[in-house]
Short mmCIF file of C-alpha atoms and ligand atoms in Angstrom, two decimals:
data_model
loop_
_atom_site.label_atom_id
_atom_site.label_comp_id
_atom_site.label_asym_id
_atom_site.label_seq_id
_atom_site.Cartn_x
_atom_site.Cartn_y
_atom_site.Cartn_z
CA MET D 1 163.67 97.37 134.65
CA ALA D 2 166.36 100.05 135.02
CA GLN D 3 165.23 103.56 134.02
CA SER D 4 168.00 103.80 131.40
CA ASP D 5 166.94 100.49 129.75
CA GLN D 6 163.34 101.70 129.67
CA GLY D 7 164.40 105.02 128.08
CA ARG D 8 166.53 103.23 125.48
CA ALA D 9 163.70 100.82 124.54
CA VAL D 10 161.20 103.69 124.19
CA ARG D 11 163.65 105.71 122.06
CA GLU D 12 164.14 102.64 119.86
CA LEU D 13 160.37 102.17 119.52
CA PHE D 14 159.80 105.73 118.30
CA GLY D 15 163.19 106.14 116.61
CA SER D 16 161.90 104.92 113.25
CA ASP D 17 158.52 104.30 111.59
CA ALA D 18 157.20 107.74 112.59
CA GLY D 19 155.45 107.94 109.22
CA ALA D 20 153.74 104.59 109.92
CA TYR D 21 152.69 105.81 113.40
CA ASP D 22 151.21 108.96 111.88
CA ALA D 23 149.37 107.08 109.11
CA ARG D 24 148.09 104.36 111.45
CA HIS D 25 146.68 106.66 114.09
CA TYR D 26 145.73 109.77 112.18
CA GLY D 27 145.46 108.82 108.53
CA ALA D 28 142.72 106.19 108.77
CA ARG D 29 139.05 106.57 107.95
CA TYR D 30 138.29 105.08 111.34
CA ARG D 31 138.41 106.49 114.84
CA THR D 32 141.24 105.26 117.06
CA PHE D 33 142.11 105.98 120.68
CA ILE D 34 144.89 108.27 119.50
CA SER D 35 142.86 110.17 116.90
CA ASP D 36 140.13 110.63 119.51
CA ARG D 37 142.72 111.85 122.02
CA GLN D 38 143.99 114.44 119.58
CA GLU D 39 140.46 115.64 118.89
CA PHE D 40 139.50 115.74 122.57
CA VAL D 41 142.69 117.52 123.66
CA SER D 42 142.25 120.02 120.80
CA ARG D 43 138.73 120.79 122.00
CA LEU D 44 139.93 121.42 125.57
CA PHE D 45 142.80 123.49 124.19
CA ARG D 46 140.57 125.64 121.97
CA ASP D 47 138.28 126.28 124.97
CA LEU D 48 141.22 127.97 126.74
CA GLY D 49 140.84 130.81 124.21
CA LEU D 50 144.48 131.93 123.95
CA PRO D 51 145.34 135.22 122.23
CA ALA D 52 147.06 135.11 118.81
CA GLY D 53 150.82 134.71 119.04
CA ALA D 54 150.76 133.06 122.49
CA PRO D 55 153.67 130.61 122.93
CA VAL D 56 152.54 127.01 123.55
CA LEU D 57 154.64 123.91 124.11
CA ASP D 58 153.84 120.33 123.12
CA VAL D 59 156.01 117.89 125.08
CA ALA D 60 156.58 114.63 123.12
CA CYS D 61 155.04 116.27 120.08
CA GLY D 62 155.42 113.16 117.90
CA PRO D 63 154.34 113.82 114.30
CA GLY D 64 153.08 117.30 115.16
CA ARG D 65 149.29 117.02 115.11
CA PHE D 66 148.80 119.16 118.24
CA LEU D 67 151.29 121.71 116.90
CA GLU D 68 149.28 121.89 113.70
CA GLU D 69 146.14 122.68 115.69
CA ALA D 70 148.01 125.41 117.61
CA ALA D 71 149.43 126.89 114.40
CA SER D 72 145.95 126.97 112.83
CA LEU D 73 144.80 129.10 115.79
CA GLY D 74 147.54 131.66 115.10
CA LEU D 75 149.58 130.68 118.18
CA ALA D 76 153.36 130.24 118.37
CA PRO D 77 153.86 126.47 118.82
CA VAL D 78 157.04 124.81 120.03
CA GLY D 79 157.42 121.02 119.99
CA ILE D 80 159.97 118.86 121.75
CA ASP D 81 160.51 115.15 121.17
CA ALA D 82 163.27 112.60 121.76
CA SER D 83 162.83 111.07 118.30
CA GLY D 84 164.48 112.68 115.28
CA ASP D 85 162.22 110.63 113.02
CA MET D 86 159.06 112.02 114.69
CA LEU D 87 160.48 115.55 114.41
CA ARG D 88 161.20 114.99 110.70
CA VAL D 89 157.52 114.10 110.12
CA ALA D 90 156.41 117.08 112.25
CA GLY D 91 158.78 119.37 110.32
CA THR D 92 157.34 118.23 106.97
CA ARG D 93 153.83 118.88 108.31
CA LEU D 94 154.50 122.31 109.82
CA GLY D 95 157.46 123.88 108.04
CA PRO D 96 158.24 127.27 109.59
CA ARG D 97 154.91 127.43 111.48
CA ALA D 98 156.44 125.65 114.51
CA ARG D 99 159.77 125.53 116.29
CA LEU D 100 160.94 121.94 116.82
CA VAL D 101 163.53 120.86 119.37
CA MET D 102 165.06 117.44 119.97
CA GLY D 103 165.45 116.64 123.66
CA ASP D 104 164.35 114.85 126.79
CA ALA D 105 161.02 115.82 128.35
CA ALA D 106 162.43 115.40 131.84
CA VAL D 107 165.03 118.16 131.24
CA LEU D 108 163.25 120.75 129.13
CA PRO D 109 165.70 123.12 127.39
CA PHE D 110 163.45 126.17 127.88
CA GLU D 111 163.42 129.18 130.19
CA SER D 112 161.14 129.06 133.23
CA CYS D 113 157.72 130.78 132.87
CA ALA D 114 157.93 130.73 129.05
CA PHE D 115 154.61 129.24 127.85
CA ASP D 116 150.90 130.04 128.01
CA VAL D 117 149.95 126.35 127.71
CA VAL D 118 151.90 123.10 127.91
CA ASN D 119 150.40 119.94 126.45
CA CYS D 120 151.75 116.44 127.05
CA SER D 121 149.89 113.55 125.40
CA GLY D 122 150.94 109.92 125.10
CA LEU D 123 154.18 110.22 127.06
CA ILE D 124 153.50 109.64 130.76
CA GLU D 125 152.66 105.95 130.08
CA TYR D 126 156.29 105.41 129.02
CA ILE D 127 157.86 107.18 132.03
CA PRO D 128 158.02 105.00 135.17
CA GLU D 129 158.97 107.98 137.40
CA PRO D 130 156.87 110.91 136.09
CA MET D 131 157.62 113.52 138.79
CA PRO D 132 160.66 115.13 137.04
CA LEU D 133 158.59 115.43 133.85
CA LEU D 134 155.62 117.06 135.62
CA ARG D 135 157.89 119.46 137.57
CA GLU D 136 159.48 120.52 134.28
CA VAL D 137 156.04 121.10 132.73
CA LEU D 138 155.17 123.28 135.75
CA ARG D 139 158.48 125.19 135.59
CA VAL D 140 158.16 126.24 131.95
CA LEU D 141 154.51 127.38 132.33
CA LYS D 142 153.80 131.03 133.11
CA PRO D 143 152.22 131.49 136.58
CA GLY D 144 148.43 131.17 136.42
CA LYS D 145 148.56 129.25 133.10
CA GLN D 146 147.42 125.70 132.43
CA ALA D 147 148.83 122.34 131.43
CA LEU D 148 147.01 119.45 129.76
CA VAL D 149 148.45 116.05 130.65
CA SER D 150 146.94 112.89 129.14
CA SER D 151 147.22 109.29 130.27
CA THR D 152 145.67 105.97 129.37
CA ASN D 153 143.26 104.99 132.15
CA ARG D 154 144.35 101.91 134.08
CA PHE D 155 140.70 100.94 134.57
CA SER D 156 139.93 100.77 130.84
CA PRO D 157 138.63 97.33 129.76
CA ALA D 158 140.26 97.84 126.34
CA TYR D 159 143.51 96.26 127.60
CA ILE D 160 142.27 92.91 128.91
CA LEU D 161 143.86 91.06 125.98
CA ASP D 162 147.25 92.74 126.49
CA PRO D 163 148.93 89.71 128.16
CA PHE D 164 148.02 87.60 125.09
CA ALA D 165 149.10 90.33 122.67
CA ASN D 166 152.45 90.62 124.47
CA ALA D 167 152.93 86.84 124.38
CA ALA D 168 152.16 86.92 120.63
CA ARG D 169 154.78 89.66 120.12
CA ARG D 170 157.37 87.41 121.79
CA SER D 171 156.67 84.50 119.42
CA ALA D 172 158.43 84.55 116.03
CA VAL D 173 155.95 81.91 114.80
CA VAL D 174 152.89 84.02 115.69
CA ARG D 175 154.50 87.11 114.13
CA GLY D 176 155.22 85.08 110.97
CA VAL D 177 151.62 83.88 110.77
CA ILE D 178 150.31 87.44 111.25
CA ARG D 179 152.51 88.64 108.37
CA LEU D 180 151.54 85.65 106.19
CA LEU D 181 147.86 86.36 106.71
CA ARG D 182 148.52 90.04 106.00
CA LEU D 183 146.72 91.07 109.17
CA PRO D 184 146.82 94.85 109.59
CA PHE D 185 149.77 95.12 112.02
CA ASP D 186 152.85 97.08 111.05
CA ASP D 187 156.40 96.38 112.27
CA MET D 188 156.08 98.87 115.14
CA SER D 189 153.02 97.04 116.52
CA LEU D 190 154.56 93.58 116.19
CA ARG D 191 157.88 94.46 117.80
CA GLU D 192 158.53 92.80 121.13
CA ARG D 193 158.08 95.24 124.02
CA GLY D 194 161.34 95.91 125.80
CA TYR D 195 159.66 98.58 127.90
CA ARG D 196 156.94 98.74 130.54
CA LEU D 197 153.79 100.81 130.14
CA THR D 198 152.27 102.49 133.21
CA PHE D 199 148.61 103.41 133.02
CA HIS D 200 147.36 105.75 135.75
CA SER D 201 143.99 105.88 137.46
CA PRO D 202 142.15 109.23 137.38
CA ARG D 203 142.88 109.79 141.06
CA LYS D 204 146.57 108.90 140.70
CA LEU D 205 147.07 111.21 137.71
CA ALA D 206 145.38 114.08 139.57
CA SER D 207 147.46 113.44 142.70
CA LEU D 208 150.70 113.31 140.68
CA MET D 209 149.82 116.72 139.25
CA SER D 210 149.01 118.12 142.71
CA ASN D 211 152.25 116.74 144.14
CA ALA D 212 154.18 118.36 141.30
CA GLY D 213 152.72 121.72 142.39
CA PHE D 214 149.67 122.20 140.15
CA GLU D 215 146.29 123.40 141.38
CA PRO D 216 143.40 122.32 141.09
CA PRO D 217 143.66 119.29 138.80
CA GLN D 218 140.46 118.62 136.87
CA VAL D 219 140.06 115.19 135.22
CA HIS D 220 138.34 114.82 131.83
CA TYR D 221 137.35 111.46 130.32
CA TYR D 222 137.09 110.40 126.67
CA HIS D 223 136.88 107.30 124.42
CA LEU D 224 134.89 104.64 126.23
CA GLN D 225 135.89 101.59 124.17
CA LEU D 226 134.70 98.13 125.27
CA LEU D 227 136.21 96.25 122.32
CA PRO D 228 139.69 95.21 123.50
CA HIS D 229 142.89 95.95 121.59
CA PRO D 230 144.03 94.61 119.20
CA LEU D 231 140.58 93.63 117.87
CA ASP D 232 140.00 97.25 116.89
CA ARG D 233 142.87 96.91 114.41
CA VAL D 234 141.47 93.73 112.88
CA ALA D 235 137.95 95.15 112.58
CA PRO D 236 138.30 98.95 112.59
CA ALA D 237 134.82 99.60 111.18
CA ALA D 238 133.26 97.52 113.99
CA ALA D 239 135.43 99.34 116.55
CA THR D 240 134.29 102.72 115.26
CA ALA D 241 130.65 101.60 115.30
CA CYS D 242 131.13 100.30 118.84
CA ILE D 243 132.72 103.52 120.14
CA ARG D 244 129.93 105.62 118.61
CA VAL D 245 127.52 103.76 120.89
CA THR D 246 129.63 103.29 124.03
CA ASP D 247 130.96 106.88 124.04
CA ARG D 248 127.44 108.01 124.92
CA PHE D 249 127.83 106.32 128.31
CA LEU D 250 130.50 108.88 129.21
CA SER D 251 127.63 111.17 130.19
CA VAL D 252 126.71 108.65 132.91
CA ARG D 253 129.05 109.70 135.69
CA PRO D 254 129.76 106.26 137.32
CA LEU D 255 130.65 104.76 133.90
CA ARG D 256 133.35 107.33 133.17
CA ILE D 257 135.78 105.24 135.15
CA LEU D 258 135.84 102.84 132.16
CA ALA D 259 136.99 105.51 129.69
CA GLU D 260 140.24 104.66 127.96
CA GLY D 261 141.54 108.21 128.01
CA LEU D 262 142.12 110.76 130.77
CA VAL D 263 143.22 114.37 130.42
CA VAL D 264 144.07 116.37 133.50
CA VAL D 265 143.89 120.13 133.09
CA ALA D 266 145.64 121.97 135.91
CA ARG D 267 147.04 125.42 136.62
CA ARG D 268 150.41 126.64 137.81
CA PRO D 269 149.65 128.74 140.89
CA ALA D 270 149.71 132.49 140.15
C1 LIG J 301 152.78 107.71 121.76
S1 LIG J 301 153.80 108.94 121.05
C2 LIG J 301 152.79 110.37 121.26
C3 LIG J 301 153.09 111.43 120.25
C4 LIG J 301 152.10 112.61 120.23
N1 LIG J 301 152.05 113.32 121.49
C5 LIG J 301 150.73 112.14 119.82
O1 LIG J 301 149.79 112.30 120.63
O2 LIG J 301 150.58 111.63 118.70
C6 LIG J 301 155.06 109.17 122.27
C7 LIG J 301 156.11 110.19 121.88
O3 LIG J 301 156.92 110.45 123.01
C8 LIG J 301 158.26 110.62 122.56
N2 LIG J 301 159.14 110.39 123.72
C9 LIG J 301 159.32 109.23 124.39
N3 LIG J 301 160.14 109.43 125.44
C10 LIG J 301 160.47 110.75 125.43
C11 LIG J 301 161.28 111.58 126.26
N4 LIG J 301 161.88 111.09 127.34
N5 LIG J 301 161.37 112.90 125.97
C12 LIG J 301 160.74 113.41 124.87
N6 LIG J 301 159.96 112.68 124.05
C13 LIG J 301 159.83 111.36 124.33
C14 LIG J 301 158.40 109.61 121.45
O4 LIG J 301 159.49 109.87 120.61
C15 LIG J 301 157.03 109.75 120.76
O5 LIG J 301 157.06 110.73 119.76
#
């Protein structure tokens, strides 16, 4: 698929329904991959112990949950996203506590060496050629400061039903039945995928970061879910119960490779 077609399809996906995305992933009583990612990234971020007022950037900030965490720590958050609808939701959440910019993550409209931390969650999967994005993240970081880059792990067993889910999305009949039965899938989830997702392995994500100029990339693992998507949406209470048990296996080093989420923390050389 041509890069421009991919970009257009991703912009379309996130160009509306930002409120539904926010409610689905962050507003539920149950844990999801995305709510766990936000919590895990926030923990890593808090551990960096930045001084009040430090400028931090969230690339592909979506509805602004990371920015909210940064604002609550007294930092000076800036968010960039390609979707005006996502920025509208983020703006309602944060008001004047964050600066929001519409733009493309691969061409960041910021000065070099401007930020004390750059976070980028839930974007790299949608970018087939991630090197320009990672070089931009490096450029806008101050020397010696760190970036947090998250990816879905290509070795996660949570995606084994994806070929069936994608086939279902392509069938108007299946979509009709899902709506008739009032199964818990919103329009965004049922839409046919006109884009390709790329999930990285831990080693690949770390090597991409190294090749972009970061040192030394450290991989963190979270959310070891064995129940495949989209069953977690049909039975969210069971999925949450399951993750409470399986997450404990993350402390067993060889089993980490099955985690659904990866975060690489890496430094711009001083
Ligand atoms: C899965 S959401 C993640 C949002 C947020 N980081 C979170 O964790 O909830 C992906 C976001 O990336 C944004 N996005 C996609 N392509 C982009 C691009 N090229 N530049 C900037 N933002 C982009 C979308 O608009 C969407 O808000």
